[in-house]
Short mmCIF file of C-alpha atoms in Angstrom, two decimals:
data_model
loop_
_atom_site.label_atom_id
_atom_site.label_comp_id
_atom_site.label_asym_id
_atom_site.label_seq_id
_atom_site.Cartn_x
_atom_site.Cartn_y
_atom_site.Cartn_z
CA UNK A 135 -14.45 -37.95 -8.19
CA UNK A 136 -13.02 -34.50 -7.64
CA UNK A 137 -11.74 -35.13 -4.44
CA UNK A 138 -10.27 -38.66 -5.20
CA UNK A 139 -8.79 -37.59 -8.59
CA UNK A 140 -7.26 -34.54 -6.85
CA UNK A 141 -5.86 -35.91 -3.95
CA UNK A 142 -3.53 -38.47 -6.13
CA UNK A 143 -2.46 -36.01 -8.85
CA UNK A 144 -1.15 -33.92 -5.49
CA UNK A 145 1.30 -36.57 -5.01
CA UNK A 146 2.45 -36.22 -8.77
CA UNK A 147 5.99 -34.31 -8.84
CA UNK A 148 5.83 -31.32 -10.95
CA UNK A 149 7.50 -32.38 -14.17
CA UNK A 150 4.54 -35.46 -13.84
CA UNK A 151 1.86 -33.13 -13.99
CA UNK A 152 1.02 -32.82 -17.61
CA UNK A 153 -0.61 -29.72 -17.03
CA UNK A 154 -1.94 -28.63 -20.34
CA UNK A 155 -3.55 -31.84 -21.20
CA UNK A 156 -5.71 -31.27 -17.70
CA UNK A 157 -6.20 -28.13 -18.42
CA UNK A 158 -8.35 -29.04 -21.24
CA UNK A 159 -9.91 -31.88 -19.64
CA UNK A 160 -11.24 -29.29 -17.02
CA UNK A 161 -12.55 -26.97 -19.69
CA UNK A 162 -14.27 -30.05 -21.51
CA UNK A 163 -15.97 -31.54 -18.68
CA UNK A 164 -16.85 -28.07 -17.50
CA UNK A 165 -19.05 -27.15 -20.30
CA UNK A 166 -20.61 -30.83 -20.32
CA UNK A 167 -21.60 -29.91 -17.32
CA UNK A 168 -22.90 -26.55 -18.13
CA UNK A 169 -24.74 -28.13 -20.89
CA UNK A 170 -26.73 -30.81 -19.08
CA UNK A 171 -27.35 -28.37 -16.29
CA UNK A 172 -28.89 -25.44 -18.91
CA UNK A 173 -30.60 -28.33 -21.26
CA UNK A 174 -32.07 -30.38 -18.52
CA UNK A 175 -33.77 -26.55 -17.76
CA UNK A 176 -34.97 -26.25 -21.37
CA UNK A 177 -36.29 -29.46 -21.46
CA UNK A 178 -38.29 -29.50 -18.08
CA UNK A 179 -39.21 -25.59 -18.82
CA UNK A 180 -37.78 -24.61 -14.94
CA UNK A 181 -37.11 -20.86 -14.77
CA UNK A 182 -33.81 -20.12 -14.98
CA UNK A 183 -34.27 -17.92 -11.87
CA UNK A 184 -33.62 -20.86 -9.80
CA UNK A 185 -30.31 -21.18 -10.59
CA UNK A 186 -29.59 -17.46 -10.05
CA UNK A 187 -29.62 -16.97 -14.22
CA UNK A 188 -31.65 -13.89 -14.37
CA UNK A 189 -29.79 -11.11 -13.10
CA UNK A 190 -31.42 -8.25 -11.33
CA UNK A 191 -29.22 -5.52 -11.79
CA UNK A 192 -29.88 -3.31 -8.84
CA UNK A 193 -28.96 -3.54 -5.57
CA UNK A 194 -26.85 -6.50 -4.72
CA UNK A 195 -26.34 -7.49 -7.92
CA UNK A 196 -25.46 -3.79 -9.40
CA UNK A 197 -22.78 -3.58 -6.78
CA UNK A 198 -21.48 -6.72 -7.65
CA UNK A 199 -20.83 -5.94 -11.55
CA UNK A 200 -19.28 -2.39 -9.35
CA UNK A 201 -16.98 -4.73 -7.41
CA UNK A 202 -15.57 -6.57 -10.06
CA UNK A 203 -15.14 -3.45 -12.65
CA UNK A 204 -12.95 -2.47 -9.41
CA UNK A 205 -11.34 -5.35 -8.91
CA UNK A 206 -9.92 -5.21 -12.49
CA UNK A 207 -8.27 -2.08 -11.48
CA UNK A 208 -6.72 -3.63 -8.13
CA UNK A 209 -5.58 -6.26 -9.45
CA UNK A 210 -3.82 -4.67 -12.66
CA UNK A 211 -1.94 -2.48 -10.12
CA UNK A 212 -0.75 -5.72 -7.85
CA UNK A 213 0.74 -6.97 -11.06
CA UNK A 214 2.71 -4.20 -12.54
CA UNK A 215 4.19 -3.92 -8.27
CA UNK A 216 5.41 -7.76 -8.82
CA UNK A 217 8.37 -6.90 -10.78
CA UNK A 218 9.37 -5.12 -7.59
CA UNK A 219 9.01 -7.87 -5.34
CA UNK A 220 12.03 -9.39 -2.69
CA UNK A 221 13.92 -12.28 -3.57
CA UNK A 222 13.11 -13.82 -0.42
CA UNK A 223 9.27 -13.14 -1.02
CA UNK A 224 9.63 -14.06 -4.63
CA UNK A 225 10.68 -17.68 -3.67
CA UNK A 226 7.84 -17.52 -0.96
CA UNK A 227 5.38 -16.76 -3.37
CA UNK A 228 7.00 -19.80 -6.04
CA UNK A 229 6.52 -22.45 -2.96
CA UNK A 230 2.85 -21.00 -2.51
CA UNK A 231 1.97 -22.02 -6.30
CA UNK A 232 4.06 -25.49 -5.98
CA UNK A 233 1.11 -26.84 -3.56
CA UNK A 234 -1.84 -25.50 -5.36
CA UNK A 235 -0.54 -28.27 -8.55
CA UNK A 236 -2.32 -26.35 -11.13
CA UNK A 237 -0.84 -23.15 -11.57
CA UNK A 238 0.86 -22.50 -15.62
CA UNK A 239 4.48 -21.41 -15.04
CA UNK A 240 5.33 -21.47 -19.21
CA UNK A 241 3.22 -18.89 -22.05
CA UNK A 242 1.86 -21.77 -23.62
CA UNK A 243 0.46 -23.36 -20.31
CA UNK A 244 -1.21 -19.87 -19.69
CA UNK A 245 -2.88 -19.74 -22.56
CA UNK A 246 -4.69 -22.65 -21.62
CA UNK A 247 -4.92 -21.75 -18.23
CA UNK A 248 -6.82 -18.32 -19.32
CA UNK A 249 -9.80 -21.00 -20.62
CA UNK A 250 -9.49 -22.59 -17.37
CA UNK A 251 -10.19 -19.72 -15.52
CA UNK A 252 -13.11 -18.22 -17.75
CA UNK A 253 -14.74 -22.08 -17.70
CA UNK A 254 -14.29 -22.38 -13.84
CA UNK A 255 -15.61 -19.27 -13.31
CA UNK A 256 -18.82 -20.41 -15.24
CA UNK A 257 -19.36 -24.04 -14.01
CA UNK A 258 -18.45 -24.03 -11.04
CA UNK A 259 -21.00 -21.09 -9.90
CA UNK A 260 -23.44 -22.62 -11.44
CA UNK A 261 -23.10 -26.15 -10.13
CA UNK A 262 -21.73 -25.13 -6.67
CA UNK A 263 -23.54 -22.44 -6.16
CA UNK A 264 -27.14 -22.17 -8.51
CA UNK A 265 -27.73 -25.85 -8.60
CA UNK A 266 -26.68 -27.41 -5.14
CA UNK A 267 -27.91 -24.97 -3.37
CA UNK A 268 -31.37 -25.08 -5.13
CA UNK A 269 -30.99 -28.86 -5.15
CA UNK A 270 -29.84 -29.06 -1.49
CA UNK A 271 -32.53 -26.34 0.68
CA UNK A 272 -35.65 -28.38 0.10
CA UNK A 273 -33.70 -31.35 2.61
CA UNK A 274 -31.52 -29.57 4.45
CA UNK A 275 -32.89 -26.12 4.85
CA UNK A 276 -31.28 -22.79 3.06
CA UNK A 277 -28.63 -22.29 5.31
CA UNK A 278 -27.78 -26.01 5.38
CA UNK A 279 -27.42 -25.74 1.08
CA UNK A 280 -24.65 -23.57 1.70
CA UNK A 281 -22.82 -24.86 4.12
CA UNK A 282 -22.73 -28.18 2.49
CA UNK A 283 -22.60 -26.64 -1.37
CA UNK A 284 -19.21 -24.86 -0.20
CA UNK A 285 -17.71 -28.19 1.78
CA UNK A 286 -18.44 -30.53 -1.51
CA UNK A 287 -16.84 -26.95 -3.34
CA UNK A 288 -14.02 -27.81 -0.73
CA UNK A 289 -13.12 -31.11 -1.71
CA UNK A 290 -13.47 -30.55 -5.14
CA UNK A 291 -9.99 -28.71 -4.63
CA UNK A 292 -8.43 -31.25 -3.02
CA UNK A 293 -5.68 -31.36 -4.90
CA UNK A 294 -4.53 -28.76 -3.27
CA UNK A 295 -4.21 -30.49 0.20
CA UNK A 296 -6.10 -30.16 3.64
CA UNK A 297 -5.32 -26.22 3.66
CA UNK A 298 -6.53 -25.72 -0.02
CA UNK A 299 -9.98 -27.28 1.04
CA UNK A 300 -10.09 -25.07 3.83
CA UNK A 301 -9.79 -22.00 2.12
CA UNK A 302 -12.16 -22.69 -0.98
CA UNK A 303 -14.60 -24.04 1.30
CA UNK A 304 -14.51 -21.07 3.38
CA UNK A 305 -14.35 -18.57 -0.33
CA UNK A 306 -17.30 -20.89 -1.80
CA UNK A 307 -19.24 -19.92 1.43
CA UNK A 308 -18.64 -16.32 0.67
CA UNK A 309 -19.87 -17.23 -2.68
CA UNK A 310 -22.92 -18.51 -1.39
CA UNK A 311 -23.43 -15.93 0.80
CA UNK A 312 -23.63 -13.15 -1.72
CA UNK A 313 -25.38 -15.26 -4.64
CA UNK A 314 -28.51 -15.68 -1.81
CA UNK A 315 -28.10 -11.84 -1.37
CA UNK A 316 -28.32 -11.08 -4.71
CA UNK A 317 -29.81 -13.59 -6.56
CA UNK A 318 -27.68 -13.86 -9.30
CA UNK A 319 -24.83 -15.48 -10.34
CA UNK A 320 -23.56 -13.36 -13.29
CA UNK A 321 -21.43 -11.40 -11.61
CA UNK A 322 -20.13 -13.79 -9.33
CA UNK A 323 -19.33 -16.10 -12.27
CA UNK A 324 -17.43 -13.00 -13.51
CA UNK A 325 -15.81 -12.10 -9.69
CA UNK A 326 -14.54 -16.14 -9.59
CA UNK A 327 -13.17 -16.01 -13.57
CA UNK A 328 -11.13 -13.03 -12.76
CA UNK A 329 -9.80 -14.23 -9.72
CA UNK A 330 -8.79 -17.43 -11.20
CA UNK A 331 -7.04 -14.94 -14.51
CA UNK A 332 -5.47 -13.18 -12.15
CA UNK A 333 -3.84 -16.27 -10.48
CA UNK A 334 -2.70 -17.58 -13.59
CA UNK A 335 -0.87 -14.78 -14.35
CA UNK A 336 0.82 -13.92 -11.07
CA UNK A 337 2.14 -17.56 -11.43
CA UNK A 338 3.45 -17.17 -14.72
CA UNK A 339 4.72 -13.88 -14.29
CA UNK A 340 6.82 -15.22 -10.78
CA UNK A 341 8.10 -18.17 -12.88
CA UNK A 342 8.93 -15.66 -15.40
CA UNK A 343 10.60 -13.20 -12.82
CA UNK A 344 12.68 -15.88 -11.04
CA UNK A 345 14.13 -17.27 -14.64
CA UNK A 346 15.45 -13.50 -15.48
CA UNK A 347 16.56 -13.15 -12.16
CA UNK A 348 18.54 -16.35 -11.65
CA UNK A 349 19.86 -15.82 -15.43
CA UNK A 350 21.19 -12.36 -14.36
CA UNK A 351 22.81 -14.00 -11.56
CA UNK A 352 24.69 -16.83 -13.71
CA UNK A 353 25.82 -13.78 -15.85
CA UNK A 354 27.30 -11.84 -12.94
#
């Protein structure tokens, strides 16, 4: 449905796209989802280990929660050194976020956006990663779960075209990888919410950059 639904909303121009009204649709359905998944556990008394919900916090997993505490830091410091960044790049950068369909460009749409990303970041590990993979070794063998977890992760971005599937099938491997390392998905839920923050705003603030920046030149 992802993959079908995506692939004709790609074709939608950008004033078509209606963005907040999807936005919300994504955060509803995610935490439908999160509530079967969690309630179908409660009512068939599974541990909650299976789906990586029990984190460990050593190891791995410590250096996870490490990585992401980090990655705040990074990624704080990549934003204040937009302001700074080439015209030429700047427009670069704004044909970059066209394709991926989804990205806010206006306050209001990143408000929304900032549930988006916290949602995403939830549902989508534990679907992708804690359920499919659980759901998919038995027939085709651990390694097997993840390779075909992080293609049906692929095409669940395919509204972001052929080269958007690539690359999230390729990060959802990654994913995959390091939740059978560690065993848990809390951290990686909070790695993929802050990557998909920090997106958000590095879209918004380019929008926002290239408005001052053509005003200034009008004024000239």
């Amino acid at each position: 449905w992802s993959a079908s639904s995506g692939a004709q909303r790609s074709r939608h121009p950008p004033q078509a796209r209606k963005l907040i009204p999807r936005y919300w649709q994504i955060v509803v359905r995610g935490w439908v989802v999160v509530g079967l998944v969690i309630g179908t556990w409660l009512l068939l008394g599974r541990n909650f280990a299976m789906l990586g919900l029990v984190p460990s916090l050593r190891g791995w997993d410590l250096a996870g929660f490490a990585a992401v505490a980090l990655g705040v830091v990074v990624l704080v410091i990549q934003l204040l050194r937009l302001k700074s960044l080439p015209d030429k790049r700047l427009k670069k950068a704004l044909r970059s976020l066209d394709r991926m369909k989804v990205a806010p460009t206006t306050g209001g749409e990143l408000a929304v956006f900032m549930a988006v990303a916290v949602t995403a970041g939830v549902w989508e590990e534990l679907v992708y990663r804690g359920f499919l993979i659980w759901f998919l070794a038995p027939v085709v063998g651990l390694a097997g779960a993840m390779i075909l977890s992080s293609f049906i992760f692929g095409m669940g971005h395919a509204y972001q075209g052929a080269p958007g599937v690539a690359v999230t099938t390729f990060v959802g491997f990654m994913f995959a990888l390091l939740y059978i390392l560690s065993g848990s998905l809390w951290w990686l839920m909070a790695a993929h919410a802050l990557i998909d923050v920090y997106g958000g705003l590095v879209a918004w603030r380019l929008q926002t950059l290239a408005t001052r920046r053509q005003g200034a030149q009008l004024g000239a």
